Short mmCIF file of C-alpha atoms and ligand atoms in Angstrom, two decimals:
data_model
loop_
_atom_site.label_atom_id
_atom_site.label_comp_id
_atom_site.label_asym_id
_atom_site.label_seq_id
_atom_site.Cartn_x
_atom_site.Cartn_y
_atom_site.Cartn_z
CA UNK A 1 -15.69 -5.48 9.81
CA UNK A 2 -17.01 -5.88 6.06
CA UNK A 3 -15.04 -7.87 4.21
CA UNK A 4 -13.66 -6.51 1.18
CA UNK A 5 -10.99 -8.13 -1.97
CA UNK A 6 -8.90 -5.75 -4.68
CA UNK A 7 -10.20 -6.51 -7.41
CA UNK A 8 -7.93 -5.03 -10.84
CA UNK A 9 -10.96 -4.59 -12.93
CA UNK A 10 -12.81 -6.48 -15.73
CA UNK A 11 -9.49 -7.64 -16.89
CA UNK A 12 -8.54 -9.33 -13.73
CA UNK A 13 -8.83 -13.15 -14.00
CA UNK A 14 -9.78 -13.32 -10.74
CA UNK A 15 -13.50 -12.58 -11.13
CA UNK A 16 -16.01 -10.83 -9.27
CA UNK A 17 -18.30 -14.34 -9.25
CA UNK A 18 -14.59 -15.55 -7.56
CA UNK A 19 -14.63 -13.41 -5.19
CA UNK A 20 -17.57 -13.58 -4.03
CA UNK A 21 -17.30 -17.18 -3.42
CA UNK A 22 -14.39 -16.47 -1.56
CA UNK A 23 -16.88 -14.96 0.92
CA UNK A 24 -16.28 -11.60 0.36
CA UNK A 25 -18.84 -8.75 0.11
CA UNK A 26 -16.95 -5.80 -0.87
CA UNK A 27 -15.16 -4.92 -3.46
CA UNK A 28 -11.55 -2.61 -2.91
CA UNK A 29 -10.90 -1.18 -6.93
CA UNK A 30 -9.75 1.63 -8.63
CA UNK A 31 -10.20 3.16 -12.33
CA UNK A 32 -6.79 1.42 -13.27
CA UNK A 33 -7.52 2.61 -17.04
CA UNK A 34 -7.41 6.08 -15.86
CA UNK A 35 -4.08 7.86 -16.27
CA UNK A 36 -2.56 9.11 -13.00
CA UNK A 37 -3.27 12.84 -12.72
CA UNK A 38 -6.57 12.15 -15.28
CA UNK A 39 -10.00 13.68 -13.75
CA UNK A 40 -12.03 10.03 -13.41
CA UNK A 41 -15.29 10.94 -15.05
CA UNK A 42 -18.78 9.80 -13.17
CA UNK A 43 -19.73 7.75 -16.49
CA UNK A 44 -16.47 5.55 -15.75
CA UNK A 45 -17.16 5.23 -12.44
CA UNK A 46 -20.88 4.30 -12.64
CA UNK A 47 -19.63 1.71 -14.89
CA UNK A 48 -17.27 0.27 -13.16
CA UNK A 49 -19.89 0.46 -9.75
CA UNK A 50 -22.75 -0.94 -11.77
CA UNK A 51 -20.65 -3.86 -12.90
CA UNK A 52 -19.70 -4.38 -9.03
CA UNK A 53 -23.21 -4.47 -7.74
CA UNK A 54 -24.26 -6.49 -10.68
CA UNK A 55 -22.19 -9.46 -9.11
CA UNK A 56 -24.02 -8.51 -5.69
CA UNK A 57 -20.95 -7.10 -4.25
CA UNK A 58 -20.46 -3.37 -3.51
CA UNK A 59 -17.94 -0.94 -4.19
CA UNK A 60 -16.47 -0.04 -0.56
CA UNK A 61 -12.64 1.66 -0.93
CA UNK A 62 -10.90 3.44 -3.66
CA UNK A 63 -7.46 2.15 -3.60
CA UNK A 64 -6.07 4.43 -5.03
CA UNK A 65 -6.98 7.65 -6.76
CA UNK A 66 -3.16 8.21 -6.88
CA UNK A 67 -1.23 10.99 -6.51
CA UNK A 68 0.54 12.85 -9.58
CA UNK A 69 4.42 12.95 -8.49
CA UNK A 70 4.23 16.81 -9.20
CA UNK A 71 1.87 17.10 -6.83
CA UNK A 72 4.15 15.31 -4.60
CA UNK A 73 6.86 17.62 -5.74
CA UNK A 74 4.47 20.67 -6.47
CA UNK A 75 6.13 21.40 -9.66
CA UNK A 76 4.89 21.48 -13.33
CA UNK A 77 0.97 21.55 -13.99
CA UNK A 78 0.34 20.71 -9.99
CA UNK A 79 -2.41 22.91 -9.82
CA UNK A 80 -4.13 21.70 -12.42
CA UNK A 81 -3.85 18.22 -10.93
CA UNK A 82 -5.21 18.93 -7.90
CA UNK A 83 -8.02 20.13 -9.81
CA UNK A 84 -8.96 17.16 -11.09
CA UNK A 85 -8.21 15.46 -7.90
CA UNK A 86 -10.97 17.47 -6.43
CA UNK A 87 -13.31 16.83 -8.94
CA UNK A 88 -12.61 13.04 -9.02
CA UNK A 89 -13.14 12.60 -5.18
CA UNK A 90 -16.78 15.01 -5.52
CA UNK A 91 -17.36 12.58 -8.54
CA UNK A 92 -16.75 9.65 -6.68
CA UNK A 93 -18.78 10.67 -3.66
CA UNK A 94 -21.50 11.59 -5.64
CA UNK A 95 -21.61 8.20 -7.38
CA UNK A 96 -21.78 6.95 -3.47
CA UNK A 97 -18.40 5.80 -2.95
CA UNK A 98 -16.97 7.45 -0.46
CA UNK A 99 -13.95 6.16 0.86
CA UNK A 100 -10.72 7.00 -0.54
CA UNK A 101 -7.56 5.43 0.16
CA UNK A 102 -4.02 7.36 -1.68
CA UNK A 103 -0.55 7.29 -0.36
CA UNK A 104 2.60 9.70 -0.70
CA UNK A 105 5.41 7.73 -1.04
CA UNK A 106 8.29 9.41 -3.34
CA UNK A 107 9.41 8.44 -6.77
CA UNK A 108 8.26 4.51 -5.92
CA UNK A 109 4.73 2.70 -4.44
CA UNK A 110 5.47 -0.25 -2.55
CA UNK A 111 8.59 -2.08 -3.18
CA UNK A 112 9.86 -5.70 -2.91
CA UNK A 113 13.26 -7.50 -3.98
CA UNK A 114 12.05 -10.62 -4.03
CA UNK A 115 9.07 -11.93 -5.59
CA UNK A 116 9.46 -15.50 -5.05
CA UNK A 117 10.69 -15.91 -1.79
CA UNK A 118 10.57 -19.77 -1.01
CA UNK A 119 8.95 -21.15 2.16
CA UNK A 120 9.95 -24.10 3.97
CA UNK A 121 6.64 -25.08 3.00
CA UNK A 122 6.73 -24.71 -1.11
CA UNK A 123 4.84 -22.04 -1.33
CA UNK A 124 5.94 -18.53 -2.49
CA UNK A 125 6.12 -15.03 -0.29
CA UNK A 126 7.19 -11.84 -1.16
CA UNK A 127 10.41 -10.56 0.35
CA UNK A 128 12.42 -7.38 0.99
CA UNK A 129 16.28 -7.93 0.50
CA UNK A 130 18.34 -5.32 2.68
CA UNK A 131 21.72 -6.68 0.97
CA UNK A 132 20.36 -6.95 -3.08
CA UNK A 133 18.45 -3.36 -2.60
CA UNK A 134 21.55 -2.07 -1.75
CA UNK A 135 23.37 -4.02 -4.47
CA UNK A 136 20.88 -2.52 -6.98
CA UNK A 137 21.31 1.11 -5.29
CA UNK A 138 24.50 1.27 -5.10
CA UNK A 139 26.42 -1.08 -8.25
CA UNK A 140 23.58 -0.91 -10.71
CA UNK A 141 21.90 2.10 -10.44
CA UNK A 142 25.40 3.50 -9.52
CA UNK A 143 23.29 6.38 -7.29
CA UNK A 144 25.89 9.67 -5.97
CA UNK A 145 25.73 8.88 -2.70
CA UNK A 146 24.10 5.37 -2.36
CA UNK A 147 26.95 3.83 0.24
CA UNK A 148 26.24 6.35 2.72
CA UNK A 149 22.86 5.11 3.42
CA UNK A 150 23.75 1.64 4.10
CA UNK A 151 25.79 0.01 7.77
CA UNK A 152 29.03 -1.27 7.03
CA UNK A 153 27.57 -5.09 7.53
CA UNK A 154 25.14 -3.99 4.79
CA UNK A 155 27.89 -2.63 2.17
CA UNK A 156 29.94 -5.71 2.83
CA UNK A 157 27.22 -8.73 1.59
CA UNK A 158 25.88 -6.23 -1.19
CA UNK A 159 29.64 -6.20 -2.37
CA UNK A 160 29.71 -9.77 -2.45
CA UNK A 161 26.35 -10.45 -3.36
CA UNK A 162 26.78 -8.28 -6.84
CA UNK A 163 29.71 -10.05 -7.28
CA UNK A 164 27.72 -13.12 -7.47
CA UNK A 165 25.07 -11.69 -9.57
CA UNK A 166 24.41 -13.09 -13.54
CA UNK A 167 22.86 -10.79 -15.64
CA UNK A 168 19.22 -12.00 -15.75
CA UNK A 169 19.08 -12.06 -11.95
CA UNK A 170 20.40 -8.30 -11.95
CA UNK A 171 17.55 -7.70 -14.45
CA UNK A 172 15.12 -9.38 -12.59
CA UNK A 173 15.73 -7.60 -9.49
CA UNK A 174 16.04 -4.46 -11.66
CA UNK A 175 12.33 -4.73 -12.80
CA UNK A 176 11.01 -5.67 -9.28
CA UNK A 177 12.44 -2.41 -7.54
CA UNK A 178 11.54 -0.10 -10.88
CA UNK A 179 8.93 -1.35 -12.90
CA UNK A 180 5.91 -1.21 -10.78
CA UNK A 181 4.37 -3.39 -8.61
CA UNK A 182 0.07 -4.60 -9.20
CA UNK A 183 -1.85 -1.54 -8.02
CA UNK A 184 1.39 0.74 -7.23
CA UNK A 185 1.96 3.68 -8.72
CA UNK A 186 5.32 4.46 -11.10
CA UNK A 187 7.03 2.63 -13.37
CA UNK A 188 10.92 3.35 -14.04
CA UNK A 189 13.36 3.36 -16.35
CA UNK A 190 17.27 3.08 -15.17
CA UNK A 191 17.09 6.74 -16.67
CA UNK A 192 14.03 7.91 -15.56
CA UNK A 193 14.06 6.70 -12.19
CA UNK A 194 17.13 8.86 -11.28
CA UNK A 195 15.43 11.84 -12.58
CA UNK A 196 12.66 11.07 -10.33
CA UNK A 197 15.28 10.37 -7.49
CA UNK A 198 17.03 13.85 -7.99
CA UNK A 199 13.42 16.15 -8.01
CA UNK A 200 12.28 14.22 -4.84
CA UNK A 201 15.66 14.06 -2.96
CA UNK A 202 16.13 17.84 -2.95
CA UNK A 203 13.00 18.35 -1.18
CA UNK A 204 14.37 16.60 2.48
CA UNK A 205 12.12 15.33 4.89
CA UNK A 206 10.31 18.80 5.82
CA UNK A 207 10.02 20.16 2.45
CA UNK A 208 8.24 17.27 1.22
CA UNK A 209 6.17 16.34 4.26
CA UNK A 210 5.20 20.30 3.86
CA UNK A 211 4.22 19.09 0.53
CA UNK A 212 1.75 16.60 2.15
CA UNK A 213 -0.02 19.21 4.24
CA UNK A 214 -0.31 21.92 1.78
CA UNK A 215 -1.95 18.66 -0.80
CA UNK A 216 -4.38 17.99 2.36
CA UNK A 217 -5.09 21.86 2.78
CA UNK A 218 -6.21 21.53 -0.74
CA UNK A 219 -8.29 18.45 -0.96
CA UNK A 220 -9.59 18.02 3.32
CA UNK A 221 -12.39 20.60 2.20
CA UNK A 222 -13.73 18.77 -0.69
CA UNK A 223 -14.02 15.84 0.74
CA UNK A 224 -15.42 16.96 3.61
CA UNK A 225 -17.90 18.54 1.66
CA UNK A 226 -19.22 15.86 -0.14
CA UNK A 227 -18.57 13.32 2.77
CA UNK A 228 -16.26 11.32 1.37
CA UNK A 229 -13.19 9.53 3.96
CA UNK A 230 -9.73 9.98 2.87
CA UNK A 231 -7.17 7.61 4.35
CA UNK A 232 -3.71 7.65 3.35
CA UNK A 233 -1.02 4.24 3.02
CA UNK A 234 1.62 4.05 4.92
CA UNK A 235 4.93 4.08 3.14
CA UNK A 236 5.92 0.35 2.34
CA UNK A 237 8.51 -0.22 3.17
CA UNK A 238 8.24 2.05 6.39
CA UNK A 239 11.82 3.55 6.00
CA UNK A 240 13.78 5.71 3.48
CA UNK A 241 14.64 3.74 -0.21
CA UNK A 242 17.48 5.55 -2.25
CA UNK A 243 17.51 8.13 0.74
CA UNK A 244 14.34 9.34 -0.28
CA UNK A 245 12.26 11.61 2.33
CA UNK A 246 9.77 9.10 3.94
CA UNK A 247 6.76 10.89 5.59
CA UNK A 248 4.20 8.48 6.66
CA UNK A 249 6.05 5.69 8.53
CA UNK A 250 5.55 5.49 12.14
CA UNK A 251 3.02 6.52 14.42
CA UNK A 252 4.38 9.99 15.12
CA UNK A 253 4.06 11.02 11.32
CA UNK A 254 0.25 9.40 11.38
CA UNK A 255 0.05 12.13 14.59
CA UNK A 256 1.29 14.77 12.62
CA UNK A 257 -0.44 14.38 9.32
CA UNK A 258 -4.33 13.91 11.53
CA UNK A 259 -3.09 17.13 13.36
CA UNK A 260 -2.16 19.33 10.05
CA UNK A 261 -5.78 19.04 9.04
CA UNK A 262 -8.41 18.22 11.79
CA UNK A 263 -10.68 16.78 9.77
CA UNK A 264 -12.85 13.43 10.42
CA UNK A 265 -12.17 13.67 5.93
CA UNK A 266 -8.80 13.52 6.71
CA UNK A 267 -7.73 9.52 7.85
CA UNK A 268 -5.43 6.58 7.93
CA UNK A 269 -5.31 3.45 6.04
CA UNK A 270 -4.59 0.79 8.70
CA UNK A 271 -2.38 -1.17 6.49
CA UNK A 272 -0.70 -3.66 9.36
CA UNK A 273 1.87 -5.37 6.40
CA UNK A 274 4.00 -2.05 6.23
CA UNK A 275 3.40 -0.16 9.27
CA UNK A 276 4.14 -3.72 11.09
CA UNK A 277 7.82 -3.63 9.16
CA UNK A 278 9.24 -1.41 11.94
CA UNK A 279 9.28 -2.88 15.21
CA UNK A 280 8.81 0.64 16.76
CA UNK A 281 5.43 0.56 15.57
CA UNK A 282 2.81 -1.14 18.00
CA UNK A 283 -0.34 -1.33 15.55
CA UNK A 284 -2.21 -1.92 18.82
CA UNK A 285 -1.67 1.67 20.43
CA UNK A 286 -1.81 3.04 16.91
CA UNK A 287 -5.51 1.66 16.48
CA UNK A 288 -6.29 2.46 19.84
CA UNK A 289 -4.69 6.06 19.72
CA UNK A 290 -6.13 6.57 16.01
CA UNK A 291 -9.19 4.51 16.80
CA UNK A 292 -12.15 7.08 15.19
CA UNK A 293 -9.75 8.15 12.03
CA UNK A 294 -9.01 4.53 10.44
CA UNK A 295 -11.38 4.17 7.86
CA UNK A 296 -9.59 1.12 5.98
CA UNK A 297 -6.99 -1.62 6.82
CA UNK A 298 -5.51 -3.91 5.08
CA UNK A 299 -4.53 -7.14 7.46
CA UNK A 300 -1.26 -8.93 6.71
CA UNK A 301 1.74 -10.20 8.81
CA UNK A 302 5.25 -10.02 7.79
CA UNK A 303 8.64 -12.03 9.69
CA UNK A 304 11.51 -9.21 10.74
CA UNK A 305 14.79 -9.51 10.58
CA UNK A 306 17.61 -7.34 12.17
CA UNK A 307 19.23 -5.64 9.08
CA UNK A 308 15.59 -4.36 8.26
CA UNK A 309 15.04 -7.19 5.85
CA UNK A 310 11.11 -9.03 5.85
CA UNK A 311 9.12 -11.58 3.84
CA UNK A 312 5.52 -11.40 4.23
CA UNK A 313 4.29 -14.43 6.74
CA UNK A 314 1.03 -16.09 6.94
CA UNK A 315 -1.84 -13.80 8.15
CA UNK A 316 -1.68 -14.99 11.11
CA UNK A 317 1.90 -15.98 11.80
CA UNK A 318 4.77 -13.00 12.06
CA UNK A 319 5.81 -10.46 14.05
CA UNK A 320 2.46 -8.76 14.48
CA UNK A 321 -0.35 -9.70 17.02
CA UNK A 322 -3.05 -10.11 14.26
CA UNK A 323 -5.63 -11.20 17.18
CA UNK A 324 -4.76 -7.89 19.22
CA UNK A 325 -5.12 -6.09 16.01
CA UNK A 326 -8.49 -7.31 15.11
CA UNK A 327 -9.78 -7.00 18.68
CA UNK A 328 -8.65 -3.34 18.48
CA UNK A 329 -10.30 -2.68 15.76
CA UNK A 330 -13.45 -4.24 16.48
CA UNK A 331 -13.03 -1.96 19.64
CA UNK A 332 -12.81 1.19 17.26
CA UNK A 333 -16.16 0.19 15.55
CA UNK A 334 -18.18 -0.19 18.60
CA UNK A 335 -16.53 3.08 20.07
CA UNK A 336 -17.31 4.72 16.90
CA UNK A 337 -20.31 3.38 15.64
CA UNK A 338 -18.89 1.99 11.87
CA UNK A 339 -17.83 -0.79 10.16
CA UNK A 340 -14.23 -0.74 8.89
CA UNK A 341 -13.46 -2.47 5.49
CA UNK A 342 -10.92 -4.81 5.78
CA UNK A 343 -9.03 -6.81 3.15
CA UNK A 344 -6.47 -9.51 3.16
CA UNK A 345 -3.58 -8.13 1.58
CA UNK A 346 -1.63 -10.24 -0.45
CA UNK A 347 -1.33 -13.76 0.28
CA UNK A 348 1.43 -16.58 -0.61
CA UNK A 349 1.55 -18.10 -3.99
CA UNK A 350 0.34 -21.66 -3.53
CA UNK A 351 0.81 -25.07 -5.98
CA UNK A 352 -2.06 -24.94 -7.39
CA UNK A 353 -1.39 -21.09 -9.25
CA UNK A 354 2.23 -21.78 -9.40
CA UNK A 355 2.21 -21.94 -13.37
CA UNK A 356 -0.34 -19.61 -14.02
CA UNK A 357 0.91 -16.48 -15.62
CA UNK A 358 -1.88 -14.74 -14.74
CA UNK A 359 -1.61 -13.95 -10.83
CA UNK A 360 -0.18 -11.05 -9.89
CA UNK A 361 2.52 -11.36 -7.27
CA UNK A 362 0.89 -10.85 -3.97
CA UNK A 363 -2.72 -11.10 -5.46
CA UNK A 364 -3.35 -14.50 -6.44
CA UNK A 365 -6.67 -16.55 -5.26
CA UNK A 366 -5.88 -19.03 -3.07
CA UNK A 367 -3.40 -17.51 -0.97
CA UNK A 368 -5.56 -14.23 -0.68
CA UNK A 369 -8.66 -17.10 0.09
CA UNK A 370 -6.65 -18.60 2.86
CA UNK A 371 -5.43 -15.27 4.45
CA UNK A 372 -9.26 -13.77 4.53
CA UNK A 373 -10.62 -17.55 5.62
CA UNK A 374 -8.14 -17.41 8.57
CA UNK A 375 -8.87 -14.09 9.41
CA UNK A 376 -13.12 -14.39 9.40
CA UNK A 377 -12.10 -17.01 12.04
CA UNK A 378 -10.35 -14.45 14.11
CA UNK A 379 -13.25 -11.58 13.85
CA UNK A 380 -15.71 -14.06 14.21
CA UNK A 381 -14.16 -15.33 17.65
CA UNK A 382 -12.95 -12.59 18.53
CA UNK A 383 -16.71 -11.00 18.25
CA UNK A 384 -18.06 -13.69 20.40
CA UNK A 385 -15.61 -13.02 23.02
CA UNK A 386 -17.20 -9.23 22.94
CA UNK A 387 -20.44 -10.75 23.13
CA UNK A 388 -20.41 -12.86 25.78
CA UNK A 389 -18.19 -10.54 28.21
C1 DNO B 401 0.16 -3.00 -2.31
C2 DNO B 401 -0.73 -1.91 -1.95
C3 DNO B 401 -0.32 -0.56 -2.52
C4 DNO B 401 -1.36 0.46 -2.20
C5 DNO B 401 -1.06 1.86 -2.61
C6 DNO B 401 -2.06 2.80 -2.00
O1 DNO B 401 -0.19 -4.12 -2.26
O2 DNO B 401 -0.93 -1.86 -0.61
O3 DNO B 401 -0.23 -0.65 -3.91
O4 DNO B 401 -2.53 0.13 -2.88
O5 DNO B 401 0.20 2.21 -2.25
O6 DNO B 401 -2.03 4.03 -2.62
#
């Protein structure tokens, strides 16, 4: 597996000399200055790729050239955005980097309540809250509709948790679920958010999961022509928020989506952290099943709990085998002949960053250190196991 880190871009204070001490050889970016929907230029990215190698790293994944919501909708200019979403992924294959991770997740990228979920330990985690999501969906965002999405155990502690709620906790957990998230895609307003809501709600499961197969109909042959690897994110979290239409959340929609376009251009994004939410999913079989079509994963462990509810663990603690997962995908190399990047995604937010205003939740240095550390120990035995069989 190579070994990659997300790295923000030349304003991220965790620096490419960092990272590369952190034993790291690839790098996992994106054109972050670029507006979503923007056509990314091959000047900007043989900048950004030249400053990359200068360190002695290389540029492995995109992650993400995201996706316009009206192309998720197919509304508005659309077709002029999947224009440029053509030309960016020819432009970035023919500045050599080739693999392309996106997602389609409606009106919000990856979402957490919690951002500084305490562990018995000291050390921070980030957490999703069945009971204050539902608080926020249903008493502050006041959504038509809201309660019926939620058990009756559920709408009882949200009830009484908003009733215990002061006003700069509400806003706090207000600008976790809305504002945007490092590397995700969307930032809300109270206003703008139910807009968003309304255009993507209307579309229902089928209509928009149409919507994903008519997008791949439209960019499978570009990148197949250049050679470039697309490889979508699961939704995360792997289930419906606001009773939005959720299309890539268990194995059966990974199925369907490499079956709408048979393409080896057309792949998955391994990411074990929200596919590994649902119980129903064994990343195992889906590695093993998906084994020549997962061209990126991102390793992290999260704890379950019954109400749908999870903080993200140590890498290697959880609910997820993590050594079953790595020994499957060190099985889909050999079968396949590649080498998958892998990053640690996210890590906990130690002592040492605690005050440091800097660190984006989920991405400081140390945690993201220890999760890939503990992990090279897993590859690394796990290879010699292979070896010597
Ligand atoms: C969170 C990330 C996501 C991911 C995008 C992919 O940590 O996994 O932001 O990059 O959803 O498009």
């Amino acid at each position: 597996m190579i070994e990659t880190w997300r790295w923000f871009g030349p304003s991220d204070s965790i620096t490419l000399t960092k990272i590369k001490q952190a034993g790291a050889t690839g790098i996992v970016t994106s054109l972050h200055h670029v507006p979503t929907g923007a056509l990314w230029e091959k000047e900007e990215i043989l900048a950004h790729k030249k400053m990359i190698e200068g360190a002695g790293l290389t540029w492995e994944v995109i992650e993400s050239i995201p996706v316009h919501n009206n192309i998720k909708t197919r509304t508005g200019n659309y077709q002029t955005l999947i224009e440029n979403y053509k030309m960016s992924i020819q432009n970035a294959a023919e500045c050599g980097v080739t693999t392309i991770c996106y997602n389609f997740m409606p009106v919000v990228d990856w979402t957490r309540t919690n951002l500084m979920y305490r562990l018995p330990n000291n050390s921070h985690a980030l957490r999703f809250e069945m009971t204050d999501f539902a608080a926020y969906d249903i008493y502050v965002l006041k959504r038509e509709g809201a309660r019926d999405c939620y058990s009756d155990a559920i709408l009882t502690k949200a009830e009484a948790f908003y009733e215990s709620l002061d006003a700069d906790t509400e806003a706090t957990l207000e600008k976790n679920i809305i504002a945007g998230l490092p590397g995700g895609e969307g930032s809300y307003t109270r206003e703008t958010i139910k807009k968003a809501i309304d255009d993507f709600i209307q579309l229902g499961t089928e209509g928009f999961r149409a919507n994903l197969f008519a997008f791949l109909k439209d960019v499978v042959p570009t990148a197949e022509k250049y050679g470039a690897k697309l490889c979508i994110h699961p939704d995360d979290p792997p289930f419906s928020l606001f009773g939005l239409p959720r299309v890539v959340s268990t194995a059966e929609d990974a199925r369907r989506i490499l079956a709408a376009y048979p393409s080896p251009a057309n792949g998955l994004t391994m990411c074990a952290g929200s596919y590994g939410a649902r119980g129903d999913n064994d990343l195992v079989s889906m590695v093993n099943e998906f084994h020549s079509r997962v061209y990126f994963v991102h390793l992290r462990n999260v704890t379950r709990e019954e109400d749908g509810s999870f903080y993200e663990s140590d890498h290697l603690d959880g609910d997820n085998d993590m050594v079953g997962l790595v020994e499957a995908l060190l099985n889909a190399e050999a079968e396949n002949n590649i080498k998958i990047p892998m990053r640690p995604d996210h890590g906990h937010l130690l002592e040492d960053e605690l005050d440091d205003k800097s660190v984006k939740p989920g991405y400081g240095y140390m945690g993201r250190m220890k999760g890939l550390a503990e992990l090279r120990g897993v590859i690394h035995a796990v290879s010699s196991m292979f070896k010597n069989k």
